[in-house]
Amino acid sequence: MKALVLDGGTVRLEERWPSPSPKHGEALVRVTLAGICNTDLELARGYMGFSGVLGHEFVGVVERAQDPELIGKRVVGEINLACGECAYCRDGLKNHCPTRTVLGILGKDGAFAEYLTLPVENLHEVPSSISDEEAVFTEPLAAAFQITRQIVITPSMKVAVLGDGKLGFLAAQALQLTGGDVMVVGHHPERLEILSRRGMRAVLESETAEWGRRFDVVVDATGSSSGLESAYRLVKPRGKIALKTTVAKREPFDLNRLVIDEVTLVGSRCGPFDAALLALARKAVDVKPLISRTMPLSEGVEAMRLAVTPMKAPKILLSMR
Amino acid sequence: MKALVLDGGTVRLEERWPSPSPKHGEALVRVTLAGICNTDLELARGYMGFSGVLGHEFVGVVERAQDPELIGKRVVGEINLACGECAYCRDGLKNHCPTRTVLGILGKDGAFAEYLTLPVENLHEVPSSISDEEAVFTEPLAAAFQITRQIVITPSMKVAVLGDGKLGFLAAQALQLTGGDVMVVGHHPERLEILSRRGMRAVLESETAEWGRRFDVVVDATGSSSGLESAYRLVKPRGKIALKTTVAKREPFDLNRLVIDEVTLVGSRCGPFDAALLALARKAVDVKPLISRTMPLSEGVEAMRLAVTPMKAPKILLSMR
């Protein structure tokens, strides 16, 4: 099979044989479509020291599994592979299992390939009303919905989402479903324009300079070293910042301010696939404007190269069809 | 009147005349007893650049007020003086009013004096079942109860309080009232012994080295530059750290870990006086073991000097009786 492999900082397209073999409890999934994520670009820059097949956002079809009912089902998959037996796993913290592997990120070959394997318990069937182009956003949309599991947002609250990349787009839409008053703050006029056309309030960060601290909840989905500082400038005392951004080197941040202003900083990572699939099935979230282009896996190296350059829409998909 | 004054880094005892004059809406309070707090020591080291009468933990008797009913009442007082008119004040965030003054900390003479003035709305009458020696702890005990307003703690949760100073003692007792399983982690065997005698579990930090991340909630009441790092070593993924410590220079802390482990950092400052007074009236909290000694205000300079030296119990009181 074809696979896009990261090895020692180099991304290359390989032809591999045989296809991966599912372990006990795993299914073999033929990947249909996969999304290139910022994390993939960070991995290529050395983050996590990962070597192997890249990719963790995908939709595919089960080709092999112990349960014959599963075969032929269209699925997406949760990316954390937990041991299932440690104190964390027994405590409902599987996504934080200390010996976990993570699809395409940590010790487990990923989705930029014609085939992948995942434990059956990680798979979610995709309702027929959701297209492949929508389903491939399930994983990042779930990460957006995670914010709503950690922070209660009510219609009277003012919410700012910082970042007009993929996660900013998705977080803004997920949070708008809570009824809160959501504003997106970004740097790319053409992307903010897409959000505005969807009836969302979207402004350039430069326009917020004089706003002061007026938001109950601010999401740092900037992926930037200065994102937390920007969030702090906008959050009210006793407000909450959802921190989605991991960066190799963050600008220094004075934590005394958290105490004095009683601000809460909520670290937020992977989220609920069921909520994301429901939102996609109900057409409550529109992911299609995020797609910049779809390229065949055979052009995967070029796709990775393109993904680091500025684009009107933030997402490149890889097709294995 | 006598007053303990901080001026350009020097603490001195002054004789002042006349006593402070209450503004419109303020009462004149004759101070009975006041507590020396870590913050007072930090102020003397230059924190906040404060000059004036020190002290913000006190109990006293109203001598003058517009409402004759108030005169003669024994009171404690909230320390933030808000404008009452800005957007924050109207929004219920008086403790965060950007133009506030703070008793003995910011632009307002404090409680290490025979008299102070405070807005009547800041005063709380002390029930007769509470002694002066107990009432003087209302302000820091309220700060301890603030944690329970910000973080829901249930009996099934494991809670660690780091720090065996005044705030650690008070936070441990306040959190134990939630029914949670509370452990105090400190550095002073003789102080931990006091907590143990009260039936609380208390251990030296060195004993926690191999514990791993097992607590749902960890309170950093260390006042130490390494307190947050210690808290992180003990908090579970998806757990919460209540950050009470402000320090001039904190050890570097990697905020990416918050995202990966989905840990929440809750900045926590002043709290509810009503809850603190209720707990004291019901004898649900015992503050007396905290008192190291009581010295007359005339020995205030010596008392400040003693307060920086290691003591068996963490608290020195100043008496104006």
XYZ file of C-alpha atoms in Angstrom:
642
model
C 0.000 0.000 0.000
C 0.992 3.656 -0.373
C 1.851 5.528 2.861
C 3.136 8.993 3.746
C 5.922 8.367 6.215
C 7.847 10.687 8.527
C 11.368 9.517 9.255
C 14.045 11.639 10.892
C 12.406 14.902 9.870
C 11.826 13.849 6.256
C 8.372 13.128 4.823
C 8.332 10.594 1.992
C 5.820 8.576 0.054
C 6.457 4.853 0.382
C 5.053 1.741 -1.222
C 4.732 -0.836 1.589
C 3.902 -4.504 1.689
C 2.045 -6.094 3.359
C -0.727 -3.838 4.676
C -0.844 -3.519 8.476
C -2.246 -6.530 10.258
C -4.925 -5.898 12.910
C -4.056 -7.140 16.404
C -6.612 -8.835 18.661
C -9.518 -6.431 19.135
C -8.486 -4.287 16.187
C -10.119 -3.738 12.815
C -8.440 -3.143 9.466
C -9.741 0.077 7.933
C -9.341 1.092 4.295
C -8.834 4.861 4.473
C -10.970 6.913 2.100
C -10.053 10.479 3.004
C -7.681 12.057 5.541
C -6.988 15.606 6.680
C -3.621 17.288 7.136
C -3.541 18.911 10.575
C -1.227 21.510 12.084
C -0.015 18.761 14.402
C 1.225 16.828 11.348
C 3.295 19.839 10.361
C 4.625 20.163 13.924
C 5.497 16.450 13.944
C 7.463 16.977 10.732
C 9.324 19.747 12.582
C 10.295 17.288 15.311
C 7.444 17.611 17.835
C 7.042 14.378 19.861
C 9.987 12.814 17.982
C 7.516 10.745 15.937
C 8.589 8.369 13.161
C 6.073 6.405 11.124
C 2.970 6.897 9.002
C 1.511 10.365 9.651
C -2.170 11.292 9.923
C -4.902 11.070 12.559
C -7.963 12.693 10.925
C -9.654 10.176 8.618
C -12.750 8.460 7.387
C -12.637 4.930 5.983
C -14.360 1.587 5.581
C -13.843 -1.503 7.753
C -12.337 -4.300 5.659
C -11.526 -6.828 8.366
C -12.779 -7.324 11.954
C -13.759 -10.177 14.269
C -17.371 -9.018 14.302
C -18.712 -9.584 10.757
C -21.350 -6.872 11.358
C -18.606 -4.253 11.218
C -17.281 -5.165 7.802
C -18.208 -2.624 5.133
C -19.180 0.026 7.701
C -18.015 3.573 7.102
C -16.134 4.738 10.215
C -14.119 7.458 11.880
C -11.830 6.663 14.813
C -10.678 8.018 18.148
C -6.935 8.424 18.103
C -5.833 7.415 21.634
C -5.097 3.713 22.111
C -5.274 3.059 25.856
C -4.084 -0.005 27.781
C -7.541 -0.375 29.328
C -6.144 -1.743 32.565
C -4.255 0.971 34.447
C -5.710 3.183 37.178
C -6.364 5.994 34.678
C -8.198 3.729 32.214
C -10.333 2.226 34.981
C -11.036 5.774 36.145
C -12.501 6.859 32.780
C -9.333 8.675 31.722
C -8.428 6.476 28.737
C -7.354 9.483 26.693
C -4.753 10.105 29.419
C -3.488 6.518 29.807
C 0.243 6.991 30.475
C 1.207 4.082 28.207
C -1.183 5.056 25.408
C -0.159 5.218 21.785
C -1.734 7.818 19.515
C -2.643 7.276 15.860
C -0.063 8.970 13.647
C 1.384 10.898 16.622
C 2.911 8.537 19.162
C 4.015 4.949 18.550
C 1.215 4.027 16.123
C 1.125 4.261 12.326
C -1.455 6.756 11.132
C -4.028 7.526 8.471
C -2.021 8.909 5.547
C -2.003 5.433 4.030
C -4.356 3.150 2.185
C -4.898 1.083 5.328
C -4.724 1.560 9.093
C -5.609 -0.523 12.127
C -7.453 0.660 15.242
C -9.146 -1.071 18.177
C -12.808 -1.693 17.383
C -13.777 0.270 20.511
C -12.168 3.380 18.976
C -14.382 3.280 15.859
C -17.623 5.214 15.340
C -19.944 4.420 12.468
C -20.659 7.438 10.266
C -24.371 8.091 9.574
C -25.221 8.039 5.858
C -26.287 11.701 5.947
C -22.662 12.715 6.533
C -20.398 12.837 3.481
C -16.773 11.681 3.590
C -15.688 15.329 3.208
C -17.621 16.159 6.383
C -16.776 13.005 8.334
C -13.039 13.629 8.008
C -13.522 16.629 10.334
C -14.999 14.512 13.143
C -11.758 14.343 15.162
C -10.995 18.098 15.202
C -14.692 18.923 15.662
C -14.742 16.601 18.685
C -11.745 18.533 20.057
C -13.794 21.717 19.594
C -16.774 20.217 21.443
C -14.467 19.217 24.306
C -14.492 22.899 25.338
C -18.243 22.697 25.974
C -17.724 19.643 28.201
C -15.207 21.551 30.319
C -16.777 25.025 30.457
C -20.481 25.698 30.903
C -21.498 28.384 28.386
C -24.884 30.054 28.678
C -26.637 32.411 26.234
C -25.855 35.443 28.413
C -22.111 34.868 28.107
C -19.722 36.621 25.771
C -17.305 34.230 24.076
C -14.261 34.978 21.933
C -12.494 32.401 19.784
C -8.962 33.452 18.893
C -7.690 31.908 15.678
C -9.117 31.605 12.181
C -7.444 28.278 11.426
C -9.298 24.977 11.344
C -9.743 24.713 15.113
C -10.891 28.326 15.384
C -13.544 27.737 12.701
C -14.758 24.564 14.370
C -14.636 25.909 17.934
C -16.597 29.001 16.901
C -19.343 26.872 15.399
C -19.393 24.370 18.262
C -19.607 27.149 20.852
C -22.283 29.019 18.915
C -24.540 25.984 19.429
C -24.522 26.749 23.176
C -26.389 29.980 22.499
C -23.485 32.095 23.751
C -22.564 35.338 22.003
C -19.548 34.173 19.951
C -16.949 36.398 18.261
C -14.054 35.066 16.178
C -10.783 37.011 16.233
C -8.286 36.248 13.491
C -5.567 37.472 11.181
C -6.785 36.446 7.697
C -9.449 38.745 6.202
C -10.423 36.176 3.569
C -11.053 33.520 6.221
C -12.975 35.878 8.491
C -15.050 36.738 5.441
C -16.091 33.073 5.179
C -17.252 33.137 8.801
C -19.065 36.446 8.310
C -20.952 34.973 5.386
C -22.119 32.262 7.776
C -23.622 34.996 9.975
C -20.862 34.831 12.551
C -19.186 37.914 13.972
C -15.541 37.853 12.941
C -12.936 40.593 13.320
C -9.237 41.146 12.804
C -7.212 41.055 16.030
C -6.007 44.604 15.350
C -9.620 45.773 15.774
C -9.685 44.433 19.350
C -6.788 46.574 20.630
C -9.033 48.981 22.580
C -11.669 46.493 23.647
C -10.430 45.791 27.146
C -11.363 42.749 29.174
C -14.946 41.960 28.283
C -15.289 38.229 27.507
C -16.493 35.547 29.912
C -14.773 32.808 27.926
C -11.862 33.093 25.501
C -10.565 30.154 23.452
C -6.910 30.193 22.438
C -7.025 28.294 19.144
C -4.295 30.424 17.615
C -1.516 27.867 17.618
C 0.658 30.895 18.278
C 3.254 31.602 20.953
C 1.417 34.845 21.798
C -2.116 33.385 21.774
C -2.436 33.095 25.554
C -1.323 36.690 26.045
C -3.931 37.808 23.488
C -6.585 35.762 25.272
C -5.658 37.323 28.603
C -6.079 40.799 27.176
C -9.725 39.989 26.382
C -10.890 37.819 29.301
C -12.828 39.307 32.214
C -11.791 38.836 35.851
C -13.196 35.456 36.995
C -13.398 34.511 33.297
C -12.092 31.330 31.696
C -9.528 30.717 28.989
C -9.712 27.419 27.100
C -6.136 26.661 26.133
C -5.964 24.575 22.951
C -2.559 25.766 21.777
C 0.606 23.767 22.312
C 3.725 25.539 21.092
C 7.383 24.643 21.329
C 8.171 28.030 22.875
C 5.466 30.215 24.413
C 5.949 33.865 25.264
C 6.543 34.308 29.025
C 3.242 34.517 30.910
C 2.884 35.924 34.442
C 0.778 33.431 36.398
C 0.350 35.875 39.327
C -2.286 37.563 37.169
C -4.414 34.411 37.273
C -4.529 34.695 41.067
C -5.177 38.433 41.222
C -7.851 38.364 38.493
C -9.145 34.899 39.504
C -8.940 33.747 35.906
C -9.181 30.034 35.131
C -6.997 28.378 32.515
C -8.529 25.177 31.132
C -6.239 22.845 29.205
C -8.290 21.155 26.477
C -7.385 18.383 24.024
C -9.352 15.501 22.467
C -13.122 15.387 22.645
C -16.388 13.486 22.204
C -16.828 11.886 18.767
C -20.531 11.270 19.416
C -21.244 14.996 19.817
C -19.253 15.813 16.682
C -21.052 13.189 14.580
C -24.463 14.345 15.849
C -23.651 17.953 14.956
C -22.500 16.922 11.468
C -25.540 14.710 10.923
C -27.884 17.545 11.934
C -25.990 19.990 9.667
C -25.510 22.177 12.744
C -21.895 22.732 11.778
C -20.587 23.482 8.288
C -17.087 22.183 7.656
C -16.938 22.396 3.864
C -15.686 26.017 3.709
C -12.594 24.775 5.535
C -11.452 22.662 2.612
C -8.791 24.314 0.507
C -8.242 21.393 -1.852
C -8.248 17.611 -2.056
C -5.154 15.888 -3.404
C -4.454 12.204 -4.013
C -2.258 10.428 -1.466
C 0.313 9.948 -4.248
C 0.844 13.741 -4.061
C 1.107 13.648 -0.255
C 4.616 15.110 -0.067
C 3.557 18.095 -2.162
C 0.375 18.391 -0.050
C 2.456 18.635 3.156
C 4.598 21.295 1.519
C 1.511 23.256 0.460
C -0.036 22.952 3.925
C 2.682 25.146 5.473
C 2.023 27.980 3.004
C -0.745 30.548 3.604
C -4.038 29.419 2.116
C -7.449 30.982 1.810
C -9.081 27.991 3.503
C -7.080 26.153 6.144
C -7.511 22.488 5.180
C -5.909 20.149 2.644
C -7.412 16.676 2.357
C -5.665 13.569 1.063
C -7.774 11.175 -0.956
C -7.129 7.434 -1.228
C -10.139 6.849 -3.488
C -3.143 57.047 67.537
C -0.401 54.447 67.121
C 0.092 52.990 63.631
C 2.562 50.602 62.011
C 3.581 52.328 58.813
C 5.465 51.094 55.746
C 7.377 53.836 53.981
C 10.013 53.238 51.301
C 10.726 49.697 52.479
C 10.995 50.643 56.172
C 8.420 49.620 58.774
C 8.088 52.038 61.692
C 5.767 52.673 64.570
C 4.235 56.139 64.433
C 2.124 58.245 66.727
C -0.430 60.013 64.485
C -2.981 62.712 65.068
C -5.817 62.991 64.317
C -7.306 59.507 63.815
C -8.574 58.823 60.279
C -11.831 60.506 59.405
C -14.539 58.351 57.792
C -15.708 59.518 54.358
C -19.363 59.450 53.318
C -20.597 55.864 53.611
C -17.657 54.831 55.770
C -17.482 53.844 59.426
C -14.695 54.519 61.915
C -13.558 51.250 63.470
C -11.466 50.939 66.622
C -9.219 47.952 65.889
C -9.045 45.321 68.631
C -6.819 42.662 67.106
C -5.036 42.289 63.760
C -3.077 39.488 62.084
C 0.266 39.725 60.313
C -0.037 38.060 56.909
C 2.571 36.875 54.426
C 1.328 39.629 52.145
C 2.388 42.207 54.756
C 5.898 40.767 54.659
C 5.861 40.856 50.845
C 4.652 44.460 50.911
C 7.583 45.316 53.174
C 9.823 43.727 50.514
C 8.365 46.064 47.907
C 5.435 44.081 46.469
C 2.742 46.462 45.063
C 4.944 49.482 45.972
C 2.667 50.178 48.940
C 3.273 53.013 51.407
C 1.001 53.607 54.386
C -0.453 51.795 57.371
C -0.067 48.019 56.900
C -2.590 45.323 57.831
C -5.777 43.862 56.353
C -6.795 41.087 58.770
C -8.602 42.571 61.758
C -11.494 42.601 64.174
C -12.709 45.802 65.793
C -15.622 47.829 67.120
C -17.534 50.531 65.226
C -17.048 53.901 66.951
C -18.628 56.220 64.422
C -21.119 55.661 61.551
C -24.137 57.378 60.017
C -26.397 54.538 61.112
C -26.512 54.677 64.956
C -27.428 50.964 65.024
C -23.894 50.139 63.931
C -22.131 51.907 66.758
C -20.635 49.504 69.275
C -20.955 46.513 66.949
C -18.017 44.130 66.730
C -17.036 43.776 63.074
C -14.641 42.322 60.536
C -14.263 43.902 57.101
C -13.832 43.008 53.434
C -10.666 44.576 52.140
C -11.529 45.654 48.571
C -12.994 49.169 48.239
C -14.761 49.253 44.868
C -16.059 52.301 42.971
C -19.510 50.713 42.741
C -20.230 52.284 39.386
C -18.007 50.743 36.704
C -18.991 47.846 34.436
C -17.199 45.338 36.704
C -18.946 46.582 39.864
C -22.343 46.525 38.169
C -21.524 43.010 36.969
C -20.954 41.652 40.495
C -17.169 41.814 40.223
C -16.537 44.457 42.910
C -13.438 42.623 44.145
C -12.035 43.157 40.644
C -12.976 46.831 40.221
C -10.038 48.278 38.249
C -9.958 51.475 40.335
C -10.374 49.710 43.688
C -8.220 50.417 46.692
C -7.353 47.616 49.098
C -7.080 47.960 52.881
C -3.423 48.029 53.875
C -2.332 46.840 50.412
C -3.211 49.409 47.755
C -3.952 53.102 48.310
C -5.779 52.682 51.639
C -4.407 52.791 55.177
C -4.767 49.449 56.931
C -5.461 47.730 60.218
C -2.153 47.865 62.120
C -3.387 50.988 63.888
C -5.759 51.913 66.653
C -8.329 53.094 64.130
C -9.254 52.421 60.507
C -12.069 53.460 58.181
C -14.007 51.216 55.809
C -17.244 51.543 53.820
C -20.162 50.291 55.893
C -21.016 47.819 53.109
C -17.638 46.124 53.664
C -18.358 45.386 57.344
C -19.747 42.131 58.744
C -20.965 41.892 62.301
C -19.246 39.156 64.308
C -21.611 36.774 66.161
C -21.014 36.746 69.923
C -20.029 33.066 69.843
C -16.860 33.980 67.929
C -13.941 35.330 69.985
C -11.707 38.140 68.762
C -8.872 35.624 68.374
C -11.070 33.628 65.994
C -12.679 36.557 64.188
C -9.313 37.958 63.137
C -8.976 34.929 60.826
C -12.182 35.715 58.923
C -10.424 37.323 55.947
C -7.919 34.508 55.267
C -10.575 31.865 56.027
C -12.842 33.536 53.460
C -9.984 33.278 50.954
C -9.817 29.557 51.749
C -13.570 29.134 51.203
C -13.248 30.897 47.843
C -11.763 27.639 46.515
C -15.042 25.841 47.235
C -16.943 28.497 45.283
C -14.726 27.949 42.252
C -14.245 24.156 42.319
C -16.970 21.639 43.116
C -15.525 19.078 45.533
C -17.443 15.891 46.255
C -16.773 13.225 48.916
C -15.362 10.823 46.321
C -12.605 13.250 45.355
C -9.014 13.206 46.536
C -7.755 16.650 47.524
C -4.217 17.766 48.406
C -3.407 21.080 50.054
C 0.227 22.068 49.583
C 1.561 24.355 52.284
C 1.470 24.210 56.079
C 1.343 27.976 56.544
C -1.757 29.870 57.578
C -3.545 29.500 54.245
C -2.699 25.797 54.025
C -4.174 25.206 57.510
C -7.318 27.140 56.680
C -7.769 25.702 53.178
C -7.386 22.169 54.510
C -10.104 22.735 57.084
C -12.417 24.574 54.669
C -12.068 21.830 52.048
C -12.557 19.060 54.581
C -16.054 20.449 55.190
C -16.951 19.446 51.602
C -16.537 15.792 52.563
C -13.604 15.353 50.187
C -10.612 13.223 51.164
C -8.116 15.951 52.149
C -4.349 15.532 52.611
C -2.028 18.349 53.702
C 1.517 18.348 52.337
C 4.049 20.548 54.119
C 7.615 21.099 55.205
C 7.314 21.702 58.977
C 6.893 18.503 61.055
C 5.726 20.463 64.102
C 2.947 22.149 62.113
C 1.873 18.926 60.419
C 1.720 17.428 63.897
C -0.881 20.063 64.867
C -3.008 19.072 61.869
C -2.588 15.362 62.639
C -3.819 15.943 66.162
C -6.958 17.433 64.586
C -7.506 14.128 62.776
C -6.283 15.422 59.451
C -3.887 13.512 57.229
C -0.682 15.514 56.949
C 2.634 14.462 55.433
C 6.021 15.927 54.569
C 6.467 16.725 50.888
C 9.454 14.377 50.751
C 7.061 11.501 51.477
C 5.082 12.271 48.305
C 8.023 11.789 45.904
C 6.799 8.405 44.613
C 3.074 9.078 44.781
C 2.511 9.987 41.161
C -0.474 11.907 39.893
C -3.400 10.838 42.025
C -5.304 13.921 43.245
C -8.452 15.374 41.666
C -7.806 18.789 43.213
C -4.529 20.262 44.440
C -4.301 23.623 46.198
C -1.043 25.560 45.884
C -0.982 27.438 49.176
C 2.783 27.173 49.455
C 3.649 30.787 48.771
C 6.698 29.249 47.102
C 8.176 29.719 43.646
C 8.101 25.926 43.159
C 4.577 25.358 44.527
C 2.881 25.073 41.145
C 5.423 22.520 39.959
C 4.825 20.483 43.127
C 1.074 20.712 42.579
C 1.447 19.520 39.000
C 3.394 16.473 40.135
C 0.379 15.376 42.200
C -2.660 16.359 40.095
C -4.420 13.805 37.907
C -5.107 14.379 34.203
C -8.349 16.433 33.950
C -7.702 17.501 37.564
C -7.749 21.034 38.910
C -5.107 23.141 40.614
C -6.284 26.042 42.769
C -3.525 28.623 42.514
C -3.356 30.794 45.638
C 0.332 31.635 45.449
C 1.613 34.914 44.063
C 5.397 35.121 43.945
C 7.738 37.735 42.574
C 9.559 35.105 40.519
C 8.011 31.700 39.789
C 9.972 28.729 38.457
C 9.366 28.306 34.716
C 6.229 26.248 34.062
C 5.442 24.525 30.758
C 1.824 25.385 29.892
C 1.728 22.788 27.075
C 1.277 20.210 29.821
C -2.060 21.795 30.761
C -3.303 21.109 27.233
C -1.955 17.573 26.950
C -3.162 16.542 30.428
C -6.304 18.734 30.265
C -5.484 20.172 33.662
C -7.309 23.302 34.832
C -5.532 26.091 36.684
C -7.899 28.166 38.824
C -6.613 31.527 40.073
C -8.150 32.182 43.499
C -7.991 35.249 45.763
C -10.484 36.856 48.178
C -13.575 35.027 49.317
C -16.963 35.015 51.059
C -16.923 36.492 54.582
C -20.374 35.075 55.332
C -19.184 31.486 54.809
C -16.107 32.095 56.976
C -18.143 33.623 59.821
C -20.666 30.780 59.705
C -17.898 28.187 59.880
C -16.304 29.990 62.842
C -19.652 30.390 64.637
C -20.394 26.684 64.184
C -16.881 25.772 65.411
C -16.462 23.851 62.161
C -12.978 25.301 61.761
C -10.369 25.672 64.485
C -8.034 28.614 63.992
C -6.502 28.879 67.463
C -3.626 26.438 66.824
C -2.449 28.887 64.162
C -1.610 31.569 66.705
C 2.051 31.701 67.569
C 1.829 34.715 69.895
C -0.026 37.963 70.475
C 2.018 41.148 70.838
C 0.920 44.714 71.555
C 0.843 47.110 68.586
C 3.604 49.083 70.359
C 5.886 46.090 69.595
C 4.727 45.957 65.960
C 8.161 46.466 64.420
C 9.568 43.572 66.437
C 6.486 41.501 65.537
C 7.115 42.053 61.805
C 10.743 41.032 62.303
C 9.676 37.852 64.142
C 7.078 37.011 61.481
C 9.798 36.354 58.887
C 11.573 33.827 61.125
C 10.494 30.172 61.268
C 7.844 29.613 63.929
C 6.058 26.546 65.229
C 2.648 28.124 64.521
C 2.385 30.483 61.553
C 0.527 33.474 62.966
C 1.476 36.547 65.014
C -1.376 38.777 66.164
C -1.122 42.445 67.081
C -3.306 43.611 69.943
C -4.600 47.165 70.371
C -6.498 46.352 73.587
